[in-house]
PDB file of C-alpha atoms in Angstrom:
ATOM      1  CA  MET A 644     112.850 -30.893 -32.976  1.00 88.00           C
ATOM      2  CA  ALA A 645     114.806 -27.452 -32.569  1.00 96.00           C
ATOM      3  CA  VAL A 646     117.617 -26.574 -35.325  1.00 98.00           C
ATOM      4  CA  SER A 647     117.848 -27.276 -38.117  1.00 98.00           C
ATOM      5  CA  VAL A 648     121.589 -27.233 -40.284  1.00 98.00           C
ATOM      6  CA  VAL A 649     121.217 -26.786 -43.671  1.00 98.00           C
ATOM      7  CA  VAL A 650     124.054 -27.957 -45.104  1.00 98.00           C
ATOM      8  CA  PRO A 651     124.820 -27.217 -49.015  1.00 97.00           C
ATOM      9  CA  THR A 652     128.109 -29.003 -51.347  1.00 97.00           C
ATOM     10  CA  ARG A 653     129.491 -29.195 -53.736  1.00 95.00           C
ATOM     11  CA  ASP A 654     131.830 -31.973 -54.366  1.00 94.00           C
ATOM     12  CA  ARG A 655     133.462 -30.764 -51.502  1.00 96.00           C
ATOM     13  CA  THR A 656     135.705 -34.113 -50.038  1.00 97.00           C
ATOM     14  CA  THR A 657     138.065 -33.201 -46.482  1.00 98.00           C
ATOM     15  CA  ARG A 658     136.160 -29.370 -46.321  1.00 98.00           C
ATOM     16  CA  LEU A 659     133.215 -30.940 -45.683  1.00 98.00           C
ATOM     17  CA  LEU A 660     134.614 -33.892 -43.161  1.00 98.00           C
ATOM     18  CA  LEU A 661     136.186 -31.413 -40.981  1.00 98.00           C
ATOM     19  CA  THR A 662     132.262 -29.862 -41.092  1.00 98.00           C
ATOM     20  CA  LEU A 663     130.642 -32.175 -40.397  1.00 98.00           C
ATOM     21  CA  THR A 664     132.771 -33.862 -37.663  1.00 97.00           C
ATOM     22  CA  ALA A 665     132.419 -30.348 -35.886  1.00 97.00           C
ATOM     23  CA  LEU A 666     129.206 -30.756 -35.533  1.00 98.00           C
ATOM     24  CA  GLY A 667     128.574 -34.247 -33.678  1.00 96.00           C
ATOM     25  CA  HIS A 668     129.886 -31.859 -30.590  1.00 96.00           C
ATOM     26  CA  GLN A 669     127.655 -29.462 -30.040  1.00 97.00           C
ATOM     27  CA  THR A 670     126.443 -29.013 -27.111  1.00 97.00           C
ATOM     28  CA  LEU A 671     123.077 -29.367 -27.969  1.00 97.00           C
ATOM     29  CA  ASP A 672     121.064 -32.396 -27.660  1.00 96.00           C
ATOM     30  CA  ARG A 673     121.095 -33.845 -30.549  1.00 95.00           C
ATOM     31  CA  GLU A 674     117.472 -34.986 -30.187  1.00 96.00           C
ATOM     32  CA  ARG A 675     116.930 -31.150 -30.964  1.00 97.00           C
ATOM     33  CA  PHE A 676     119.182 -30.632 -33.730  1.00 98.00           C
ATOM     34  CA  GLU A 677     119.416 -32.468 -37.191  1.00 98.00           C
ATOM     35  CA  VAL A 678     120.969 -32.076 -39.925  1.00 98.00           C
ATOM     36  CA  VAL A 679     120.035 -31.641 -43.874  1.00 98.00           C
ATOM     37  CA  LEU A 680     122.481 -32.549 -46.385  1.00 98.00           C
ATOM     38  CA  VAL A 681     122.459 -30.952 -50.123  1.00 98.00           C
ATOM     39  CA  ASP A 682     124.186 -32.487 -52.803  1.00 97.00           C
ATOM     40  CA  ASP A 683     124.411 -29.901 -55.495  1.00 96.00           C
ATOM     41  CA  ALA A 684     127.681 -31.460 -58.180  1.00 94.00           C
ATOM     42  CA  PRO A 685     125.947 -33.069 -60.470  1.00 92.00           C
ATOM     43  CA  GLU A 686     128.044 -36.119 -60.594  1.00 87.00           C
ATOM     44  CA  ARG A 687     127.326 -37.586 -57.609  1.00 85.00           C
ATOM     45  CA  GLY A 688     130.181 -39.610 -55.365  1.00 90.00           C
ATOM     46  CA  ALA A 689     131.544 -37.107 -53.050  1.00 93.00           C
ATOM     47  CA  VAL A 690     129.085 -36.589 -50.530  1.00 96.00           C
ATOM     48  CA  ALA A 691     128.978 -40.681 -49.784  1.00 95.00           C
ATOM     49  CA  GLN A 692     133.037 -41.266 -49.612  1.00 95.00           C
ATOM     50  CA  VAL A 693     132.416 -38.749 -46.826  1.00 97.00           C
ATOM     51  CA  LEU A 694     129.681 -39.551 -45.215  1.00 96.00           C
ATOM     52  CA  SER A 695     131.474 -43.186 -45.330  1.00 95.00           C
ATOM     53  CA  ALA A 696     133.787 -41.756 -43.566  1.00 95.00           C
ATOM     54  CA  LEU A 697     132.138 -39.805 -40.129  1.00 95.00           C
ATOM     55  CA  PRO A 698     130.863 -41.003 -37.104  1.00 89.00           C
ATOM     56  CA  GLY A 699     127.598 -42.310 -36.973  1.00 86.00           C
ATOM     57  CA  GLY A 700     125.938 -40.263 -34.697  1.00 90.00           C
ATOM     58  CA  LEU A 701     125.061 -37.753 -36.030  1.00 94.00           C
ATOM     59  CA  PRO A 702     121.828 -37.124 -37.712  1.00 93.00           C
ATOM     60  CA  ILE A 703     121.885 -36.546 -41.115  1.00 97.00           C
ATOM     61  CA  ARG A 704     119.458 -36.405 -43.660  1.00 96.00           C
ATOM     62  CA  SER A 705     120.428 -36.113 -47.185  1.00 95.00           C
ATOM     63  CA  ALA A 706     118.362 -34.230 -50.128  1.00 97.00           C
ATOM     64  CA  ALA A 707     120.206 -34.407 -54.883  1.00 96.00           C
ATOM     65  CA  THR A 708     120.066 -30.643 -56.762  1.00 96.00           C
ATOM     66  CA  GLY A 709     121.634 -32.449 -58.729  1.00 93.00           C
ATOM     67  CA  GLY A 710     124.057 -29.152 -59.802  1.00 93.00           C
ATOM     68  CA  ARG A 711     121.534 -26.049 -59.782  1.00 94.00           C
ATOM     69  CA  GLY A 712     122.333 -23.537 -57.570  1.00 94.00           C
ATOM     70  CA  ALA A 713     123.730 -22.883 -54.364  1.00 94.00           C
ATOM     71  CA  ALA A 714     119.657 -21.606 -54.203  1.00 96.00           C
ATOM     72  CA  ARG A 715     118.090 -24.552 -55.297  1.00 96.00           C
ATOM     73  CA  ALA A 716     119.928 -26.211 -52.928  1.00 96.00           C
ATOM     74  CA  ARG A 717     119.455 -24.317 -49.387  1.00 97.00           C
ATOM     75  CA  ASN A 718     115.381 -24.329 -50.024  1.00 98.00           C
ATOM     76  CA  THR A 719     115.421 -27.793 -50.823  1.00 98.00           C
ATOM     77  CA  GLY A 720     117.700 -28.424 -47.735  1.00 98.00           C
ATOM     78  CA  ALA A 721     115.034 -26.191 -46.118  1.00 98.00           C
ATOM     79  CA  ARG A 722     111.370 -27.463 -47.644  1.00 97.00           C
ATOM     80  CA  LEU A 723     112.749 -31.035 -46.094  1.00 98.00           C
ATOM     81  CA  ALA A 724     113.986 -29.488 -43.035  1.00 98.00           C
ATOM     82  CA  ARG A 725     111.793 -30.023 -39.532  1.00 97.00           C
ATOM     83  CA  GLY A 726     113.243 -27.783 -37.456  1.00 97.00           C
ATOM     84  CA  GLU A 727     111.696 -23.637 -35.666  1.00 95.00           C
ATOM     85  CA  VAL A 728     114.752 -22.806 -37.029  1.00 97.00           C
ATOM     86  CA  LEU A 729     116.963 -22.640 -40.059  1.00 98.00           C
ATOM     87  CA  LEU A 730     120.533 -22.882 -39.094  1.00 98.00           C
ATOM     88  CA  PHE A 731     122.730 -22.058 -43.005  1.00 98.00           C
ATOM     89  CA  LEU A 732     125.488 -23.717 -42.684  1.00 98.00           C
ATOM     90  CA  ASP A 733     128.648 -23.855 -45.457  1.00 97.00           C
ATOM     91  CA  ASP A 734     130.681 -26.839 -46.681  1.00 97.00           C
ATOM     92  CA  ASP A 735     133.824 -25.259 -45.527  1.00 98.00           C
ATOM     93  CA  THR A 736     132.185 -23.867 -42.159  1.00 98.00           C
ATOM     94  CA  VAL A 737     133.827 -25.348 -38.888  1.00 98.00           C
ATOM     95  CA  ALA A 738     131.472 -25.160 -35.852  1.00 97.00           C
ATOM     96  CA  THR A 739     132.808 -24.367 -32.614  1.00 96.00           C
ATOM     97  CA  PRO A 740     130.686 -26.667 -30.138  1.00 96.00           C
ATOM     98  CA  GLY A 741     128.581 -23.752 -29.176  1.00 96.00           C
ATOM     99  CA  LEU A 742     127.012 -22.616 -32.080  1.00 98.00           C
ATOM    100  CA  LEU A 743     123.881 -24.631 -32.328  1.00 98.00           C
ATOM    101  CA  GLU A 744     122.922 -23.332 -29.099  1.00 97.00           C
ATOM    102  CA  ALA A 745     123.442 -19.986 -29.831  1.00 97.00           C
ATOM    103  CA  HIS A 746     121.664 -19.068 -32.537  1.00 97.00           C
ATOM    104  CA  LEU A 747     118.586 -21.251 -30.974  1.00 96.00           C
ATOM    105  CA  ALA A 748     119.230 -19.023 -27.578  1.00 95.00           C
ATOM    106  CA  ALA A 749     119.097 -16.072 -29.639  1.00 94.00           C
ATOM    107  CA  HIS A 750     115.830 -17.211 -31.443  1.00 94.00           C
ATOM    108  CA  ARG A 751     114.309 -17.327 -28.080  1.00 88.00           C
ATOM    109  CA  GLY A 752     113.850 -13.627 -27.725  1.00 75.00           C
ATOM    110  CA  ALA A 753     111.006 -11.885 -29.815  1.00 65.00           C
ATOM    111  CA  ASP A 754     113.897  -9.759 -31.192  1.00 70.00           C
ATOM    112  CA  ALA A 755     115.802 -10.990 -33.693  1.00 75.00           C
ATOM    113  CA  ALA A 756     114.275 -12.886 -36.809  1.00 91.00           C
ATOM    114  CA  VAL A 757     117.370 -13.434 -38.693  1.00 96.00           C
ATOM    115  CA  VAL A 758     120.799 -14.296 -36.325  1.00 97.00           C
ATOM    116  CA  HIS A 759     124.210 -14.130 -37.942  1.00 98.00           C
ATOM    117  CA  GLY A 760     127.285 -16.282 -36.050  1.00 97.00           C
ATOM    118  CA  ALA A 761     131.048 -14.406 -36.352  1.00 97.00           C
ATOM    119  CA  VAL A 762     132.584 -16.277 -39.793  1.00 98.00           C
ATOM    120  CA  THR A 763     136.936 -16.216 -39.148  1.00 97.00           C
ATOM    121  CA  ASP A 764     138.010 -17.717 -42.274  1.00 98.00           C
ATOM    122  CA  LEU A 765     141.097 -19.811 -41.294  1.00 98.00           C
ATOM    123  CA  SER A 766     143.759 -17.930 -44.627  1.00 97.00           C
ATOM    124  CA  ALA A 767     146.566 -20.379 -44.163  1.00 97.00           C
ATOM    125  CA  PHE A 768     144.266 -23.327 -45.979  1.00 97.00           C
ATOM    126  CA  SER A 769     143.282 -20.436 -48.993  1.00 96.00           C
ATOM    127  CA  LEU A 770     144.863 -21.842 -51.498  1.00 95.00           C
ATOM    128  CA  THR A 771     144.568 -25.811 -50.653  1.00 97.00           C
ATOM    129  CA  PRO A 772     142.193 -27.729 -52.875  1.00 95.00           C
ATOM    130  CA  GLU A 773     139.721 -30.260 -52.308  1.00 96.00           C
ATOM    131  CA  PRO A 774     141.236 -33.017 -51.950  1.00 95.00           C
ATOM    132  CA  GLN A 775     140.809 -35.827 -55.282  1.00 93.00           C
ATOM    133  CA  PRO A 776     139.275 -38.360 -53.571  1.00 94.00           C
ATOM    134  CA  LEU A 777     139.017 -37.655 -50.248  1.00 96.00           C
ATOM    135  CA  ARG A 778     141.669 -37.132 -46.988  1.00 96.00           C
ATOM    136  CA  THR A 779     141.142 -36.757 -43.722  1.00 94.00           C
ATOM    137  CA  ALA A 780     143.904 -34.495 -43.213  1.00 96.00           C
ATOM    138  CA  LEU A 781     143.455 -30.787 -44.707  1.00 97.00           C
ATOM    139  CA  THR A 782     146.775 -28.998 -45.435  1.00 97.00           C
ATOM    140  CA  GLY A 783     146.995 -25.967 -45.486  1.00 97.00           C
ATOM    141  CA  ALA A 784     150.419 -22.542 -45.709  1.00 96.00           C
ATOM    142  CA  ARG A 785     153.252 -23.558 -43.561  1.00 94.00           C
ATOM    143  CA  GLY A 786     152.260 -28.109 -43.685  1.00 96.00           C
ATOM    144  CA  ARG A 787     150.146 -26.584 -41.402  1.00 96.00           C
ATOM    145  CA  THR A 788     147.265 -29.877 -40.925  1.00 97.00           C
ATOM    146  CA  MET A 789     143.799 -29.432 -39.361  1.00 97.00           C
ATOM    147  CA  ASP A 790     141.502 -32.978 -39.670  1.00 96.00           C
ATOM    148  CA  PRO A 791     138.815 -34.333 -37.312  1.00 95.00           C
ATOM    149  CA  GLY A 792     141.075 -34.977 -34.245  1.00 94.00           C
ATOM    150  CA  THR A 793     141.655 -31.221 -34.365  1.00 94.00           C
ATOM    151  CA  VAL A 794     137.792 -30.266 -34.648  1.00 95.00           C
ATOM    152  CA  ALA A 795     137.712 -31.454 -31.534  1.00 87.00           C
ATOM    153  CA  ASP A 796     140.060 -29.275 -30.052  1.00 87.00           C
ATOM    154  CA  LEU A 797     139.774 -25.611 -31.917  1.00 88.00           C
ATOM    155  CA  ASP A 798     140.272 -22.844 -30.023  1.00 85.00           C
ATOM    156  CA  SER A 799     143.708 -24.018 -29.170  1.00 90.00           C
ATOM    157  CA  ALA A 800     144.334 -25.301 -33.062  1.00 93.00           C
ATOM    158  CA  VAL A 801     142.751 -22.104 -34.847  1.00 96.00           C
ATOM    159  CA  PRO A 802     146.576 -19.079 -33.773  1.00 96.00           C
ATOM    160  CA  LEU A 803     148.629 -21.135 -36.009  1.00 95.00           C
ATOM    161  CA  PHE A 804     145.795 -20.659 -39.172  1.00 97.00           C
ATOM    162  CA  GLY A 805     146.357 -17.287 -39.857  1.00 97.00           C
ATOM    163  CA  PRO A 806     142.900 -16.742 -38.423  1.00 97.00           C
ATOM    164  CA  ARG A 807     141.791 -12.937 -40.172  1.00 97.00           C
ATOM    165  CA  ARG A 808     138.276 -11.274 -40.798  1.00 96.00           C
ATOM    166  CA  SER A 809     136.952 -11.032 -44.721  1.00 96.00           C
ATOM    167  CA  PHE A 810     135.976  -8.196 -45.810  1.00 95.00           C
ATOM    168  CA  ILE A 811     131.996  -8.857 -45.337  1.00 96.00           C
ATOM    169  CA  GLU A 812     132.702 -10.120 -42.008  1.00 97.00           C
ATOM    170  CA  ARG A 813     134.145  -6.417 -41.452  1.00 97.00           C
ATOM    171  CA  THR A 814     130.735  -4.230 -43.211  1.00 97.00           C
ATOM    172  CA  ALA A 815     128.407  -7.329 -41.112  1.00 97.00           C
ATOM    173  CA  ARG A 816     129.404  -5.965 -37.952  1.00 96.00           C
ATOM    174  CA  LYS A 817     129.815  -1.619 -39.349  1.00 96.00           C
ATOM    175  CA  VAL A 818     126.257  -2.012 -39.398  1.00 96.00           C
ATOM    176  CA  THR A 819     124.992  -3.436 -37.138  1.00 93.00           C
ATOM    177  CA  GLN A 820     127.369  -1.437 -34.392  1.00 92.00           C
ATOM    178  CA  SER A 821     126.060   1.875 -36.931  1.00 91.00           C
ATOM    179  CA  PRO A 822     123.601   3.883 -36.505  1.00 91.00           C
ATOM    180  CA  GLU A 823     124.163   5.685 -39.958  1.00 91.00           C
ATOM    181  CA  TYR A 824     124.420   2.547 -41.622  1.00 94.00           C
ATOM    182  CA  ALA A 825     120.633   0.828 -40.206  1.00 92.00           C
ATOM    183  CA  PRO A 826     119.857   0.795 -43.466  1.00 93.00           C
ATOM    184  CA  LEU A 827     122.621  -1.275 -44.684  1.00 96.00           C
ATOM    185  CA  ARG A 828     121.389  -3.551 -41.352  1.00 95.00           C
ATOM    186  CA  TRP A 829     120.466  -7.405 -44.428  1.00 97.00           C
ATOM    187  CA  LEU A 830     124.174  -6.984 -45.321  1.00 97.00           C
ATOM    188  CA  THR A 831     123.985  -8.848 -42.256  1.00 97.00           C
ATOM    189  CA  CYS A 832     122.686 -11.599 -44.165  1.00 97.00           C
ATOM    190  CA  ILE A 833     125.785 -13.971 -44.915  1.00 97.00           C
ATOM    191  CA  GLY A 834     125.658 -17.264 -46.555  1.00 94.00           C
ATOM    192  CA  THR A 835     127.432 -19.388 -43.597  1.00 97.00           C
ATOM    193  CA  SER A 836     126.670 -18.906 -40.321  1.00 98.00           C
ATOM    194  CA  THR A 837     122.736 -17.467 -40.279  1.00 98.00           C
ATOM    195  CA  SER A 838     120.127 -19.066 -38.675  1.00 98.00           C
ATOM    196  CA  VAL A 839     116.391 -17.635 -39.416  1.00 97.00           C
ATOM    197  CA  ARG A 840     112.892 -18.202 -37.868  1.00 95.00           C
ATOM    198  CA  ARG A 841     111.375 -20.336 -40.350  1.00 95.00           C
ATOM    199  CA  ALA A 842     108.375 -18.791 -40.741  1.00 94.00           C
ATOM    200  CA  VAL A 843     110.216 -15.299 -41.143  1.00 95.00           C
ATOM    201  CA  PHE A 844     112.018 -18.223 -44.382  1.00 97.00           C
ATOM    202  CA  ASP A 845     108.333 -18.973 -45.531  1.00 96.00           C
ATOM    203  CA  GLU A 846     106.769 -15.631 -46.152  1.00 95.00           C
ATOM    204  CA  VAL A 847     109.307 -14.682 -48.236  1.00 96.00           C
ATOM    205  CA  GLU A 848     109.386 -17.715 -50.171  1.00 97.00           C
ATOM    206  CA  GLY A 849     112.810 -18.802 -49.617  1.00 98.00           C
ATOM    207  CA  PHE A 850     115.771 -18.154 -51.038  1.00 97.00           C
ATOM    208  CA  ASP A 851     115.347 -15.962 -55.619  1.00 97.00           C
ATOM    209  CA  GLU A 852     116.874 -19.606 -57.495  1.00 96.00           C
ATOM    210  CA  HIS A 853     116.182 -17.332 -60.408  1.00 94.00           C
ATOM    211  CA  TYR A 854     119.743 -16.821 -61.054  1.00 93.00           C
ATOM    212  CA  GLY A 855     120.721 -20.396 -61.531  1.00 90.00           C
ATOM    213  CA  GLN A 856     124.087 -21.482 -60.512  1.00 87.00           C
ATOM    214  CA  LEU A 857     126.245 -17.647 -60.583  1.00 86.00           C
ATOM    215  CA  TRP A 858     127.377 -17.027 -58.283  1.00 79.00           C
ATOM    216  CA  GLY A 859     127.393 -13.959 -56.008  1.00 77.00           C
ATOM    217  CA  GLY A 860     125.208 -12.948 -53.429  1.00 92.00           C
ATOM    218  CA  GLU A 861     122.148 -15.772 -53.489  1.00 95.00           C
ATOM    219  CA  ASP A 862     122.453 -14.577 -49.806  1.00 97.00           C
ATOM    220  CA  LEU A 863     122.556 -11.565 -49.504  1.00 97.00           C
ATOM    221  CA  GLU A 864     119.896 -11.139 -51.517  1.00 97.00           C
ATOM    222  CA  LEU A 865     117.401 -12.979 -49.296  1.00 98.00           C
ATOM    223  CA  GLY A 866     118.334 -10.230 -46.305  1.00 97.00           C
ATOM    224  CA  LEU A 867     117.691  -7.744 -48.579  1.00 96.00           C
ATOM    225  CA  ARG A 868     113.851  -9.353 -49.342  1.00 97.00           C
ATOM    226  CA  LEU A 869     114.057  -9.987 -45.961  1.00 97.00           C
ATOM    227  CA  SER A 870     114.122  -6.588 -44.481  1.00 95.00           C
ATOM    228  CA  ALA A 871     111.958  -5.321 -46.976  1.00 94.00           C
ATOM    229  CA  SER A 872     109.524  -7.537 -45.063  1.00 94.00           C
ATOM    230  CA  GLY A 873     110.473  -6.006 -41.390  1.00 93.00           C
ATOM    231  CA  ALA A 874     112.711  -8.851 -40.422  1.00 94.00           C
ATOM    232  CA  THR A 875     115.811  -7.695 -37.726  1.00 93.00           C
ATOM    233  CA  PHE A 876     118.674  -8.975 -38.462  1.00 95.00           C
ATOM    234  CA  ALA A 877     121.553 -10.040 -35.233  1.00 94.00           C
ATOM    235  CA  LEU A 878     124.523 -10.701 -35.087  1.00 95.00           C
ATOM    236  CA  LEU A 879     126.417 -13.650 -31.933  1.00 95.00           C
ATOM    237  CA  ASP A 880     129.826 -13.727 -31.174  1.00 94.00           C
ATOM    238  CA  GLU A 881     130.284 -17.612 -30.389  1.00 95.00           C
ATOM    239  CA  THR A 882     132.478 -18.771 -34.048  1.00 95.00           C
ATOM    240  CA  ALA A 883     132.784 -20.852 -36.990  1.00 97.00           C
ATOM    241  CA  TYR A 884     135.626 -20.891 -39.322  1.00 98.00           C
ATOM    242  CA  HIS A 885     135.657 -20.707 -42.501  1.00 98.00           C
ATOM    243  CA  LEU A 886     138.807 -22.557 -44.590  1.00 98.00           C
ATOM    244  CA  PRO A 887     138.719 -19.845 -47.627  1.00 95.00           C
ATOM    245  CA  THR A 888     139.660 -21.176 -50.846  1.00 91.00           C
ATOM    246  CA  ALA A 889     140.885 -18.112 -52.723  1.00 85.00           C
ATOM    247  CA  ARG A 890     138.797 -17.483 -56.595  1.00 81.00           C
ATOM    248  CA  ARG A 891     140.389 -14.900 -59.435  1.00 79.00           C
ATOM    249  CA  ASP A 892     136.503 -14.502 -60.223  1.00 79.00           C
ATOM    250  CA  THR A 893     135.111 -12.832 -58.078  1.00 80.00           C
ATOM    251  CA  GLY A 894     135.838  -9.239 -58.979  1.00 79.00           C
ATOM    252  CA  ASP A 895     133.607  -9.836 -62.041  1.00 87.00           C
ATOM    253  CA  LEU A 896     131.039 -12.508 -60.775  1.00 90.00           C
ATOM    254  CA  LEU A 897     129.493 -10.077 -58.503  1.00 92.00           C
ATOM    255  CA  PRO A 898     129.165  -6.960 -60.197  1.00 93.00           C
ATOM    256  CA  ARG A 899     127.743  -9.485 -62.415  1.00 94.00           C
ATOM    257  CA  PHE A 900     125.273 -10.622 -60.313  1.00 95.00           C
ATOM    258  CA  TRP A 901     124.076  -7.692 -58.566  1.00 96.00           C
ATOM    259  CA  ARG A 902     123.661  -6.022 -62.004  1.00 96.00           C
ATOM    260  CA  LEU A 903     120.738  -8.538 -62.611  1.00 96.00           C
ATOM    261  CA  VAL A 904     119.241  -7.697 -59.160  1.00 96.00           C
ATOM    262  CA  ALA A 905     119.200  -4.278 -60.023  1.00 96.00           C
ATOM    263  CA  ASP A 906     116.947  -5.737 -62.724  1.00 97.00           C
ATOM    264  CA  ARG A 907     115.132  -8.063 -61.068  1.00 96.00           C
ATOM    265  CA  HIS A 908     114.148  -5.922 -58.432  1.00 95.00           C
ATOM    266  CA  GLY A 909     113.492  -2.752 -60.447  1.00 95.00           C
ATOM    267  CA  ASP A 910     116.096  -0.759 -58.774  1.00 95.00           C
ATOM    268  CA  PRO A 911     119.011   0.516 -60.802  1.00 96.00           C
ATOM    269  CA  ARG A 912     120.854   1.628 -57.392  1.00 96.00           C
ATOM    270  CA  LEU A 913     120.480  -1.832 -55.860  1.00 96.00           C
ATOM    271  CA  ALA A 914     123.688  -2.781 -58.728  1.00 97.00           C
ATOM    272  CA  ASP A 915     126.221  -0.775 -56.765  1.00 97.00           C
ATOM    273  CA  VAL A 916     126.445  -3.835 -54.195  1.00 97.00           C
ATOM    274  CA  GLY A 917     128.352  -5.992 -57.055  1.00 95.00           C
ATOM    275  CA  PRO A 918     131.315  -3.072 -56.843  1.00 95.00           C
ATOM    276  CA  PHE A 919     131.445  -2.309 -53.349  1.00 96.00           C
ATOM    277  CA  LEU A 920     131.762  -6.026 -52.822  1.00 94.00           C
ATOM    278  CA  ALA A 921     134.530  -6.424 -54.694  1.00 92.00           C
ATOM    279  CA  GLY A 922     136.326  -3.243 -53.428  1.00 93.00           C
ATOM    280  CA  ARG A 923     135.388  -0.321 -55.069  1.00 94.00           C
ATOM    281  CA  LEU A 924     133.105   1.398 -52.941  1.00 96.00           C
ATOM    282  CA  SER A 925     133.723   2.042 -49.630  1.00 96.00           C
ATOM    283  CA  LEU A 926     130.787   1.197 -47.044  1.00 97.00           C
ATOM    284  CA  ASP A 927     130.034   5.138 -46.908  1.00 96.00           C
ATOM    285  CA  GLU A 928     129.633   5.202 -50.972  1.00 96.00           C
ATOM    286  CA  LEU A 929     127.004   2.614 -51.434  1.00 96.00           C
ATOM    287  CA  ALA A 930     125.366   4.395 -48.610  1.00 95.00           C
ATOM    288  CA  GLY A 931     125.250   7.559 -49.571  1.00 94.00           C
ATOM    289  CA  ARG A 932     123.993   5.560 -53.414  1.00 93.00           C
ATOM    290  CA  LEU A 933     121.547   3.575 -51.781  1.00 92.00           C
ATOM    291  CA  GLY A 934     119.833   6.251 -50.507  1.00 79.00           C
ATOM    292  CA  PRO A 935     117.620   6.933 -46.913  1.00 66.00           C
ATOM    293  CA  ALA A 936     115.276   4.163 -49.039  1.00 50.00           C
ATOM    294  CA  ASP A 937     116.285   0.467 -49.225  1.00 42.00           C
ATOM    295  CA  HIS A 938     115.779  -0.573 -51.274  1.00 44.00           C
ATOM    296  CA  ALA A 939     112.657  -0.197 -54.121  1.00 45.00           C
ATOM    297  CA  LEU A 940     111.043  -3.289 -53.460  1.00 43.00           C
ATOM    298  CA  ALA A 941     107.771  -3.377 -50.948  1.00 38.00           C
ATOM    299  CA  PRO A 942     108.298  -5.687 -48.222  1.00 36.00           C
ATOM    300  CA  GLY A 943     106.523  -8.378 -48.176  1.00 34.00           C
ATOM    301  CA  THR A 944     106.582  -9.017 -51.875  1.00 39.00           C
ATOM    302  CA  ALA A 945     109.139 -13.069 -52.922  1.00 39.00           C
ATOM    303  CA  VAL A 946     111.171 -12.708 -56.087  1.00 39.00           C
ATOM    304  CA  SER A 947     111.933 -16.723 -56.727  1.00 39.00           C
TER     305      SER A 947
END
């Protein structure tokens, strides 16, 4: 087993169906990867709907964490995983056929321990609620529709779906391409289409479950600790497509989350990451406030 794709999910139906369908179209041999699907819904049922509608043949193992948050779900999936490389993929992200093969190839070299693939938002679906119960198609702005058949021919369909790079994706490119932002390369540890070698993940004890269900940066916080441990970061051009859902609470949640991170790490400077992610600070301002040292956490220290 080369790659384990860890997919945490909570109350997703059609988006999850599309995510899993795309994994069934991968060019990597199915004997070389598995999908570990972790249901974090307090009340189960949505995953069963999806699996019953999914064509057979995709190697899936399932677990449940009962509403204890994304960090717990991801860690649970990682513990169950049998692959040498862990690829974290969200339940609303549709992979192109070469994604798994590209991640695996990136880890064959000695340099990159953490690899993030390009993610493009399909903005036509940002106002589309999750269908309950499951529908086989997701319908967005101007009647644009994605279904399992569309997934099989993504390249021709994507231009109709309003593709665009999110703020954090643009940031990932900047911190990777500019030497002046090298101390901030941990900002490429984005929660979806990011892979890490199992040994590196285990060294920092995975995601920090201390924040429970609070959303706002458990992925980047992992990147912070990976950077402290000496891990290196790289980007892939291979793309996955995100089916976003608009949130109104982002501007409040992000600063709240990062104030807690700053307290937990004992580094007040980290509180500035929240306003940056909420669009209230520029990247230059964040780099200046964090200073030449990226954080105060000792290399290899785990906070889980």
